[in-house]
C-alpha positions as a Markdown table, in Angstrom:
| # | Residue | x | y | z |
|---|---|---|---|---|
| 1 | Gln | 29.5 | 3.8 | -13.1 |
| 2 | Gly | 30.6 | 4.9 | -9.7 |
| 3 | Leu | 27.7 | 7.5 | -9.5 |
| 4 | Ala | 25.2 | 4.9 | -10.7 |
| 5 | Thr | 26.4 | 2.4 | -8.1 |
| 6 | Leu | 26.2 | 5.0 | -5.3 |
| 7 | Gly | 22.6 | 5.7 | -6.4 |
| 8 | Val | 21.6 | 2.1 | -6.2 |
| 9 | Leu | 23.4 | 1.7 | -2.8 |
| 10 | Asp | 21.7 | 4.8 | -1.5 |
| 11 | Ala | 18.3 | 3.4 | -2.4 |
| 12 | Thr | 18.3 | 1.9 | 1.1 |
| 13 | Asp | 18.5 | 5.3 | 2.6 |
| 14 | Pro | 16.5 | 8.6 | 2.3 |
| 15 | His | 15.3 | 9.1 | -1.2 |
| 16 | Arg | 16.5 | 12.7 | -1.3 |
| 17 | Arg | 20.1 | 11.5 | -1.3 |
| 18 | Thr | 19.2 | 8.7 | -3.8 |
| 19 | Thr | 17.7 | 11.2 | -6.1 |
| 20 | Asp | 20.6 | 13.7 | -6.0 |
| 21 | Val | 23.2 | 11.0 | -6.7 |
| 22 | Ala | 21.1 | 9.3 | -9.4 |
| 23 | Arg | 20.5 | 12.7 | -11.1 |
| 24 | Ser | 24.2 | 13.3 | -11.2 |
| 25 | Ala | 24.8 | 9.9 | -12.8 |
| 26 | Asp | 22.0 | 10.6 | -15.3 |
| 27 | Asp | 23.5 | 14.0 | -16.2 |
| 28 | Arg | 26.9 | 12.4 | -16.8 |
| 29 | Ala | 25.4 | 9.6 | -18.9 |
| 30 | Thr | 23.4 | 12.1 | -21.0 |
| 31 | Ser | 26.3 | 14.5 | -21.6 |
| 32 | Gln | 28.5 | 11.6 | -22.8 |
| 33 | Gly | 25.8 | 9.8 | -24.8 |
| 34 | Trp | 25.8 | 6.7 | -22.6 |
| 35 | Gln | 22.0 | 6.5 | -22.1 |
| 36 | Asp | 21.9 | 2.9 | -23.6 |
| 37 | Ser | 24.3 | 1.5 | -21.0 |
| 38 | Ala | 23.1 | -0.8 | -18.1 |
| 39 | Trp | 24.4 | 1.8 | -15.7 |
| 40 | Ala | 22.2 | 4.5 | -17.1 |
| 41 | Val | 19.2 | 2.2 | -17.0 |
| 42 | Ser | 19.9 | 1.4 | -13.3 |
| 43 | Thr | 19.9 | 5.1 | -12.7 |
| 44 | Gln | 16.5 | 5.6 | -14.3 |
| 45 | Ile | 15.2 | 2.8 | -12.2 |
| 46 | Val | 16.4 | 4.5 | -9.0 |
| 47 | Leu | 14.8 | 7.8 | -10.1 |
| 48 | Ala | 11.6 | 6.0 | -10.9 |
| 49 | Val | 11.4 | 4.4 | -7.5 |
| 50 | Ala | 12.0 | 7.7 | -5.8 |
| 51 | Ala | 9.3 | 9.4 | -7.9 |
| 52 | Val | 6.8 | 6.6 | -7.0 |
| 53 | Met | 7.5 | 7.1 | -3.3 |
| 54 | Arg | 7.0 | 10.9 | -3.7 |
| 55 | Cys | 3.6 | 10.2 | -5.4 |
| 56 | Glu | 4.8 | 11.6 | -8.7 |
| 57 | Pro | 3.5 | 8.9 | -11.1 |
| 58 | Asp | 4.0 | 11.0 | -14.2 |
| 59 | Ala | 7.7 | 11.6 | -13.4 |
| 60 | Ala | 8.0 | 7.9 | -12.6 |
| 61 | His | 6.5 | 7.0 | -16.0 |
| 62 | Asp | 9.0 | 9.2 | -17.8 |
| 63 | His | 11.9 | 7.5 | -16.1 |
| 64 | Val | 10.5 | 4.1 | -16.8 |
| 65 | Glu | 9.9 | 4.9 | -20.5 |
| 66 | Ala | 13.4 | 6.4 | -20.8 |
| 67 | Ala | 14.9 | 3.0 | -19.8 |
| 68 | Arg | 12.3 | 0.5 | -20.8 |
| 69 | His | 13.1 | 0.2 | -24.5 |
| 70 | Arg | 16.9 | -0.1 | -24.2 |
| 71 | Glu | 18.5 | -3.2 | -25.3 |
| 72 | Leu | 19.8 | -5.0 | -22.2 |
| 73 | Pro | 21.4 | -8.3 | -23.2 |
| 74 | Gly | 22.8 | -10.0 | -20.2 |
| 75 | His | 20.9 | -7.9 | -17.7 |
| 76 | Pro | 17.5 | -9.8 | -17.2 |
| 77 | Gln | 17.4 | -8.4 | -13.6 |
| 78 | Leu | 17.1 | -4.9 | -14.9 |
| 79 | Thr | 14.4 | -6.0 | -17.4 |
| 80 | Ala | 12.4 | -7.6 | -14.5 |
| 81 | Ala | 12.7 | -4.4 | -12.4 |
| 82 | Leu | 11.5 | -2.3 | -15.3 |
| 83 | Gly | 8.5 | -4.6 | -15.8 |
| 84 | Thr | 7.5 | -4.3 | -12.1 |
| 85 | Leu | 7.9 | -0.5 | -12.1 |
| 86 | Ala | 5.8 | -0.2 | -15.3 |
| 87 | Gly | 3.0 | -2.1 | -13.5 |
| 88 | Val | 3.4 | 0.1 | -10.4 |
| 89 | Val | 3.2 | 3.3 | -12.6 |
| 90 | Asp | 0.1 | 2.0 | -14.4 |
| 91 | His | -1.5 | 1.3 | -11.1 |
| 92 | Asp | -0.7 | 4.7 | -9.7 |
| 93 | Leu | -1.9 | 6.4 | -12.8 |
| 94 | Gly | -5.3 | 4.9 | -12.2 |
| 95 | Asp | -5.3 | 1.6 | -14.1 |
| 96 | Arg | -5.3 | -0.6 | -11.1 |
| 97 | Leu | -6.2 | -3.9 | -12.8 |
| 98 | Asp | -3.7 | -3.5 | -15.7 |
| 99 | Gly | -1.1 | -2.3 | -13.2 |
| 100 | Trp | -1.5 | -5.4 | -11.1 |
| 101 | Arg | -1.4 | -7.6 | -14.2 |
| 102 | Gly | 1.9 | -5.9 | -15.3 |
| 103 | Met | 3.5 | -6.6 | -11.9 |
| 104 | Arg | 2.3 | -10.2 | -12.0 |
| 105 | Leu | 3.6 | -10.7 | -15.6 |
| 106 | Ala | 7.0 | -9.3 | -14.6 |
| 107 | Arg | 7.3 | -11.7 | -11.7 |
| 108 | His | 6.3 | -14.7 | -13.9 |
| 109 | Gln | 8.7 | -13.6 | -16.7 |
| 110 | Ala | 11.5 | -13.3 | -14.1 |
| 111 | Gly | 11.0 | -17.0 | -13.3 |
| 112 | Ala | 13.9 | -18.4 | -11.4 |
| 113 | Leu | 16.2 | -15.5 | -12.0 |
| 114 | Asp | 18.8 | -14.8 | -9.3 |
| 115 | Leu | 17.2 | -11.5 | -8.2 |
| 116 | Glu | 18.6 | -9.4 | -5.4 |
| 117 | Asp | 16.7 | -9.7 | -2.1 |
| 118 | Arg | 15.7 | -6.0 | -2.2 |
| 119 | Gln | 14.3 | -6.4 | -5.7 |
| 120 | Ile | 12.2 | -9.4 | -4.6 |
| 121 | Ala | 10.9 | -7.5 | -1.6 |
| 122 | Phe | 9.9 | -4.4 | -3.7 |
| 123 | Ala | 8.2 | -6.5 | -6.4 |
| 124 | Ala | 6.4 | -8.7 | -3.8 |
| 125 | Leu | 5.1 | -5.9 | -1.6 |
| 126 | Phe | 3.7 | -3.8 | -4.5 |
| 127 | Glu | 2.1 | -6.8 | -6.3 |
| 128 | His | 0.7 | -8.2 | -3.0 |
| 129 | Ala | -0.8 | -4.8 | -2.1 |
| 130 | Ala | -2.3 | -4.3 | -5.5 |
| 131 | Ala | -3.9 | -7.8 | -5.4 |
| 132 | Leu | -5.5 | -7.1 | -2.0 |
| 133 | Asp | -6.8 | -3.8 | -3.2 |
| 134 | Leu | -8.6 | -5.7 | -6.0 |
| 135 | Glu | -9.8 | -8.3 | -3.5 |
| 136 | Arg | -7.9 | -11.0 | -5.4 |
| 137 | His | -6.9 | -12.8 | -2.2 |
| 138 | Arg | -5.8 | -16.0 | -3.9 |
| 139 | Asp | -3.4 | -14.1 | -6.1 |
| 140 | Ala | -2.1 | -12.2 | -3.1 |
| 141 | Ala | -1.5 | -15.5 | -1.3 |
| 142 | Glu | 0.5 | -16.7 | -4.4 |
| 143 | Val | 2.7 | -13.7 | -4.2 |
| 144 | Leu | 3.2 | -14.2 | -0.5 |
| 145 | Arg | 4.2 | -17.8 | -1.0 |
| 146 | Trp | 6.7 | -16.7 | -3.7 |
| 147 | Ala | 8.2 | -14.1 | -1.4 |
| 148 | Ala | 8.4 | -16.5 | 1.6 |
| 149 | Ala | 10.3 | -19.0 | -0.5 |
| 150 | Arg | 12.8 | -16.3 | -1.6 |
| 151 | Ile | 13.1 | -13.9 | 1.3 |
| 152 | Gly | 11.5 | -15.8 | 4.2 |
| 153 | Gly | 12.1 | -14.4 | 7.6 |
| 154 | Ser | 12.3 | -10.8 | 6.3 |
| 155 | Gly | 10.2 | -7.9 | 7.6 |
| 156 | Glu | 8.5 | -7.7 | 4.2 |
| 157 | Val | 7.2 | -11.2 | 4.4 |
| 158 | Ala | 5.9 | -10.5 | 8.0 |
| 159 | Leu | 4.2 | -7.3 | 6.7 |
| 160 | Met | 2.5 | -9.2 | 3.8 |
| 161 | His | 1.3 | -11.9 | 6.3 |
| 162 | Ala | -0.2 | -9.1 | 8.4 |
| 163 | Arg | -1.8 | -7.4 | 5.5 |
| 164 | Gln | -3.4 | -10.6 | 4.3 |
| 165 | Asp | -4.8 | -11.5 | 7.7 |
| 166 | Trp | -6.1 | -8.0 | 8.2 |
| 167 | Ala | -7.8 | -8.0 | 4.8 |
| 168 | Ser | -9.4 | -11.3 | 5.7 |
| 169 | Gly | -10.8 | -10.0 | 9.0 |
| 170 | His | -8.2 | -11.6 | 11.3 |
| 171 | Gly | -7.0 | -8.7 | 13.4 |
| 172 | Pro | -5.3 | -10.6 | 16.2 |
| 173 | Thr | -3.1 | -12.7 | 13.9 |
| 174 | Ala | -2.3 | -9.6 | 11.8 |
| 175 | Arg | -0.9 | -8.0 | 14.9 |
| 176 | Ala | 1.0 | -11.1 | 15.8 |
| 177 | His | 2.8 | -10.9 | 12.5 |
| 178 | Leu | 3.4 | -7.2 | 12.9 |
| 179 | Thr | 4.8 | -7.2 | 16.5 |
| 180 | Pro | 8.3 | -8.6 | 15.8 |
| 181 | Leu | 8.7 | -6.1 | 13.0 |
| 182 | Leu | 7.4 | -3.1 | 15.1 |
| 183 | Glu | 9.7 | -4.1 | 17.9 |
| 184 | Gly | 12.8 | -4.5 | 15.6 |
| 185 | Arg | 13.1 | -8.2 | 16.2 |
| 186 | Val | 12.7 | -8.8 | 12.4 |
| 187 | Gly | 14.9 | -7.0 | 9.9 |
| 188 | Ala | 13.5 | -5.2 | 6.8 |
| 189 | Leu | 15.1 | -5.1 | 3.4 |
| 190 | Leu | 13.5 | -1.9 | 2.4 |
| 191 | Pro | 13.5 | 1.4 | 4.3 |
| 192 | Glu | 9.7 | 1.9 | 3.9 |
| 193 | Thr | 8.7 | -1.4 | 5.4 |
| 194 | Pro | 8.8 | -0.4 | 9.1 |
| 195 | Leu | 6.8 | 2.7 | 8.1 |
| 196 | Asp | 4.2 | 0.6 | 6.4 |
| 197 | Ala | 4.0 | -1.6 | 9.5 |
| 198 | Asp | 3.4 | 1.4 | 11.7 |
| 199 | Leu | 0.6 | 2.6 | 9.4 |
| 200 | Leu | -1.1 | -0.8 | 9.3 |
| 201 | Asp | -1.0 | -1.1 | 13.1 |
| 202 | Ala | -2.4 | 2.5 | 13.4 |
| 203 | Glu | -5.3 | 1.3 | 11.2 |
| 204 | Ile | -5.9 | -1.8 | 13.4 |
| 205 | Ala | -5.7 | 0.4 | 16.5 |
| 206 | Leu | -8.3 | 2.9 | 15.3 |
| 207 | Thr | -10.6 | 0.0 | 14.4 |
| 208 | Arg | -10.3 | -1.2 | 18.0 |
| 209 | Gly | -10.7 | 2.2 | 19.5 |
| 210 | Glu | -7.1 | 2.3 | 20.6 |
| 211 | Arg | -6.6 | 5.9 | 19.6 |
| 212 | Thr | -3.5 | 6.6 | 21.7 |
| 213 | Ile | -1.7 | 3.7 | 20.1 |
| 214 | Ala | -2.8 | 4.8 | 16.7 |
| 215 | Arg | -1.4 | 8.3 | 17.3 |
| 216 | Ser | 1.9 | 6.9 | 18.5 |
| 217 | Arg | 2.3 | 4.7 | 15.5 |
| 218 | Leu | 1.4 | 7.5 | 13.1 |
| 219 | Asp | 3.9 | 9.9 | 14.8 |
| 220 | His | 6.6 | 7.3 | 14.3 |
| 221 | Ala | 5.6 | 6.7 | 10.7 |
| 222 | Leu | 5.6 | 10.4 | 10.0 |
| 223 | Ala | 9.1 | 10.9 | 11.3 |
| 224 | Arg | 10.4 | 8.1 | 9.1 |
| 225 | Gly | 8.3 | 9.2 | 6.1 |
| 226 | Ala | 9.7 | 12.7 | 6.3 |
| 227 | Asp | 13.3 | 11.4 | 6.5 |
| 228 | Leu | 12.7 | 9.1 | 3.5 |
| 229 | Asp | 10.6 | 11.7 | 1.5 |
| 230 | Ala | 8.1 | 8.8 | 1.1 |
| 231 | Leu | 4.6 | 10.3 | 0.7 |
| 232 | Arg | 3.0 | 7.3 | -1.0 |
| 233 | Pro | 2.2 | 5.1 | 2.1 |
| 234 | Phe | 0.4 | 8.0 | 3.7 |
| 235 | Val | -1.5 | 9.0 | 0.6 |
| 236 | Leu | -2.7 | 5.4 | 0.2 |
| 237 | Ala | -3.5 | 5.0 | 3.9 |
| 238 | Pro | -7.2 | 4.2 | 4.6 |
| 239 | Ala | -9.6 | 7.1 | 5.4 |
| 240 | Pro | -9.5 | 6.8 | 9.2 |
| 241 | Val | -5.7 | 7.1 | 9.2 |
| 242 | Arg | -5.7 | 10.0 | 6.9 |
| 243 | Arg | -8.4 | 11.7 | 9.1 |
| 244 | Leu | -6.1 | 11.2 | 12.1 |
| 245 | Leu | -3.3 | 12.6 | 10.1 |
| 246 | Ala | -5.3 | 15.7 | 9.2 |
| 247 | Glu | -6.1 | 16.3 | 12.8 |
| 248 | Gly | -2.5 | 17.0 | 13.5 |
| 249 | Ala | -1.7 | 13.7 | 15.3 |
| 250 | Gly | 2.0 | 14.4 | 15.6 |
| 251 | Gly | 1.6 | 17.3 | 18.0 |
| 252 | Ile | 4.4 | 19.9 | 18.4 |
| 253 | Gly | 7.2 | 17.7 | 17.0 |
| 254 | Ala | 5.3 | 16.6 | 13.9 |
| 255 | Pro | 7.0 | 17.3 | 10.5 |
| 256 | His | 4.2 | 19.7 | 9.5 |
| 257 | Gly | 5.7 | 20.5 | 6.1 |
| 258 | Phe | 5.7 | 16.9 | 5.2 |
| 259 | Val | 2.1 | 16.4 | 6.5 |
| 260 | Asp | 1.0 | 19.3 | 4.4 |
| 261 | Arg | 2.6 | 17.8 | 1.3 |
| 262 | Val | 0.8 | 14.5 | 2.0 |
| 263 | Leu | -2.6 | 16.1 | 2.5 |
| 264 | Ala | -2.1 | 18.1 | -0.6 |
| 265 | Val | -1.9 | 15.0 | -2.8 |
| 266 | Asp | -5.3 | 13.8 | -4.2 |
| 267 | Pro | -5.4 | 10.0 | -3.3 |
| 268 | Gly | -6.8 | 9.4 | -6.7 |
| 269 | Val | -3.4 | 10.4 | -8.2 |
| 270 | Thr | -2.0 | 7.1 | -6.9 |
| 271 | Gly | -5.0 | 4.9 | -7.9 |
| 272 | Ala | -6.1 | 4.6 | -4.3 |
| 273 | Pro | -8.9 | 2.1 | -3.9 |
| 274 | Pro | -12.2 | 3.0 | -2.2 |
| 275 | Thr | -12.5 | 2.3 | 1.5 |
| 276 | Ala | -11.4 | -1.2 | 2.1 |
| 277 | Leu | -13.8 | -3.4 | 4.0 |
| 278 | Thr | -13.3 | -7.1 | 4.6 |
| 279 | Asp | -15.7 | -9.6 | 3.1 |
| 280 | Arg | -17.5 | -10.1 | 6.5 |
| 281 | Glu | -17.8 | -6.3 | 6.9 |
| 282 | Arg | -19.3 | -6.0 | 3.4 |
| 283 | Ala | -21.9 | -8.7 | 4.3 |
| 284 | Val | -23.0 | -6.8 | 7.4 |
| 285 | Leu | -23.0 | -3.5 | 5.4 |
| 286 | Ala | -25.3 | -4.9 | 2.8 |
| 287 | Leu | -27.9 | -5.5 | 5.4 |
| 288 | Leu | -27.7 | -2.1 | 7.1 |
| 289 | Pro | -30.2 | -0.4 | 4.8 |
| 290 | Thr | -32.9 | -2.7 | 6.1 |
| 291 | Gln | -34.7 | -2.6 | 9.4 |
| 292 | Arg | -33.1 | -5.9 | 10.6 |
| 293 | Ser | -31.9 | -5.7 | 14.1 |
| 294 | Ile | -28.4 | -6.7 | 15.1 |
| 295 | His | -29.8 | -10.1 | 16.3 |
| 296 | Glu | -31.6 | -10.6 | 13.0 |
| 297 | Ile | -28.5 | -9.7 | 11.0 |
| 298 | Ala | -26.5 | -12.2 | 13.2 |
| 299 | Asp | -29.1 | -14.9 | 12.4 |
| 300 | Asp | -28.9 | -14.1 | 8.7 |
| 301 | Leu | -25.2 | -14.4 | 8.7 |
| 302 | Thr | -25.0 | -17.3 | 11.2 |
| 303 | Val | -22.7 | -15.4 | 13.5 |
| 304 | Ser | -23.2 | -14.1 | 17.0 |
| 305 | Pro | -24.6 | -10.6 | 17.8 |
| 306 | Asn | -21.3 | -9.7 | 19.3 |
| 307 | Thr | -19.5 | -10.5 | 16.1 |
| 308 | Val | -21.9 | -8.3 | 14.2 |
| 309 | Lys | -21.2 | -5.5 | 16.7 |
| 310 | Thr | -17.5 | -5.9 | 16.1 |
| 311 | His | -18.0 | -5.6 | 12.4 |
| 312 | Leu | -20.2 | -2.6 | 12.8 |
| 313 | Arg | -17.6 | -0.8 | 14.9 |
| 314 | Ala | -15.0 | -1.5 | 12.1 |
| 315 | Ile | -17.4 | -0.3 | 9.4 |
| 316 | Tyr | -18.1 | 2.9 | 11.3 |
| 317 | Thr | -14.4 | 3.6 | 11.9 |
| 318 | Lys | -13.5 | 2.9 | 8.3 |
| 319 | Leu | -16.3 | 5.0 | 6.9 |
| 320 | Gly | -15.9 | 7.7 | 9.5 |
| 321 | Ala | -19.6 | 7.2 | 10.4 |
| 322 | Ser | -21.3 | 8.0 | 13.7 |
| 323 | Ser | -24.5 | 5.9 | 13.2 |
| 324 | Arg | -26.1 | 3.2 | 11.1 |
| 325 | Arg | -27.8 | 5.8 | 8.9 |
| 326 | Asp | -24.6 | 7.7 | 8.5 |
| 327 | Ala | -22.7 | 4.5 | 7.5 |
| 328 | Val | -25.3 | 3.8 | 4.8 |
| 329 | Val | -25.1 | 7.3 | 3.4 |
| 330 | Arg | -21.3 | 7.3 | 3.3 |
| 331 | Ala | -21.2 | 3.7 | 1.9 |
| 332 | Arg | -23.5 | 4.8 | -1.0 |
| 333 | His | -21.3 | 7.9 | -1.6 |
| 334 | Asp | -18.2 | 5.6 | -1.8 |
| 335 | His | -20.1 | 3.2 | -4.1 |
| 336 | Leu | -19.9 | 0.4 | -1.5 |
| 337 | Leu | -23.7 | 0.0 | -1.7 |
| 338 | His | -26.1 | 0.1 | -4.5 |
| 339 | Ala | -28.5 | 3.1 | -4.8 |
| 340 | Arg | -31.6 | 3.1 | -2.7 |
| 341 | Ser | -34.1 | 0.4 | -3.7 |
| 342 | Ala | -37.8 | 0.1 | -3.1 |
| 343 | Gly | -37.1 | -2.4 | -0.3 |
| 344 | Asp | -35.1 | 0.0 | 1.8 |
| 345 | Leu | -36.8 | 1.1 | 5.0 |
| 346 | Thr | -36.4 | 4.0 | 7.3 |
| 347 | Leu | -33.3 | 3.6 | 9.5 |
| 348 | Gly | -32.9 | 4.3 | 13.1 |
| 349 | Gly | -30.0 | 6.3 | 14.3 |
């Protein structure tokens, strides 16, 4: 019981220590035949979370399955945690839709349970991110409202607000939500949350051409990620951030061994979505294969030419494109545009 409790407590700290302590507890439970106890189940949950953060979905699946079918009368919080983790594992094994549905079901089944704040933060962050990846913005907003009612004022709620605004094309308000978290004025319940905030701000900075800020944010995230042994946020990062990472953004002091481990992971292993464009960026992208000028695209979308130019810069950054033609080619490769049709015309550079 003491080892299991230490493992749960250490879950707020680097995952290496968490894993070591939890494995000791698991070994003791196995040797004594205590696998059906709530203590052993909590140990499997800790090990599963650590495996998720290391981008080892198969190992996480094994830990979840080892605990999922145990009888846990009087421990509905553990049942809720296993339901969330099962959804996360399904998502990371490539079934993004069913994974999100599993997380959502676990939250609804938990109902008004008196869950620990960290459990609420974990469940909310993962479900919210999965909903945004699937472009289910209303469902994401529902999760955010649930989290705000339970853990309002936390860094996790600030991060979800920022993610939702950024996905909706509202960069300035996204940064406004991030700033208190980045400056340490808002506390986080989970150790990865400040790391996720750094990576999101790096993405925003790259889209705005603020490369120095992006490098600084990425360096800070890398230092924390290496300490936590948390590969997942970097593996799931959008293409521009991963390209910056591959360029050796950290300089001499970068944790190069950790960076190598991140880059060695195929993003598909964690069910990473295709390049994420906002709805407005997709609307502009859909008109790029034509010969419409920027002014004509602006007229079609009833926005200003400057707004179209802003969206174009974001599209180029996210796709890693250097021209309009290049953006179309890359978008087709990423299945963000349909194959060439008879109406497509020759593009200028």
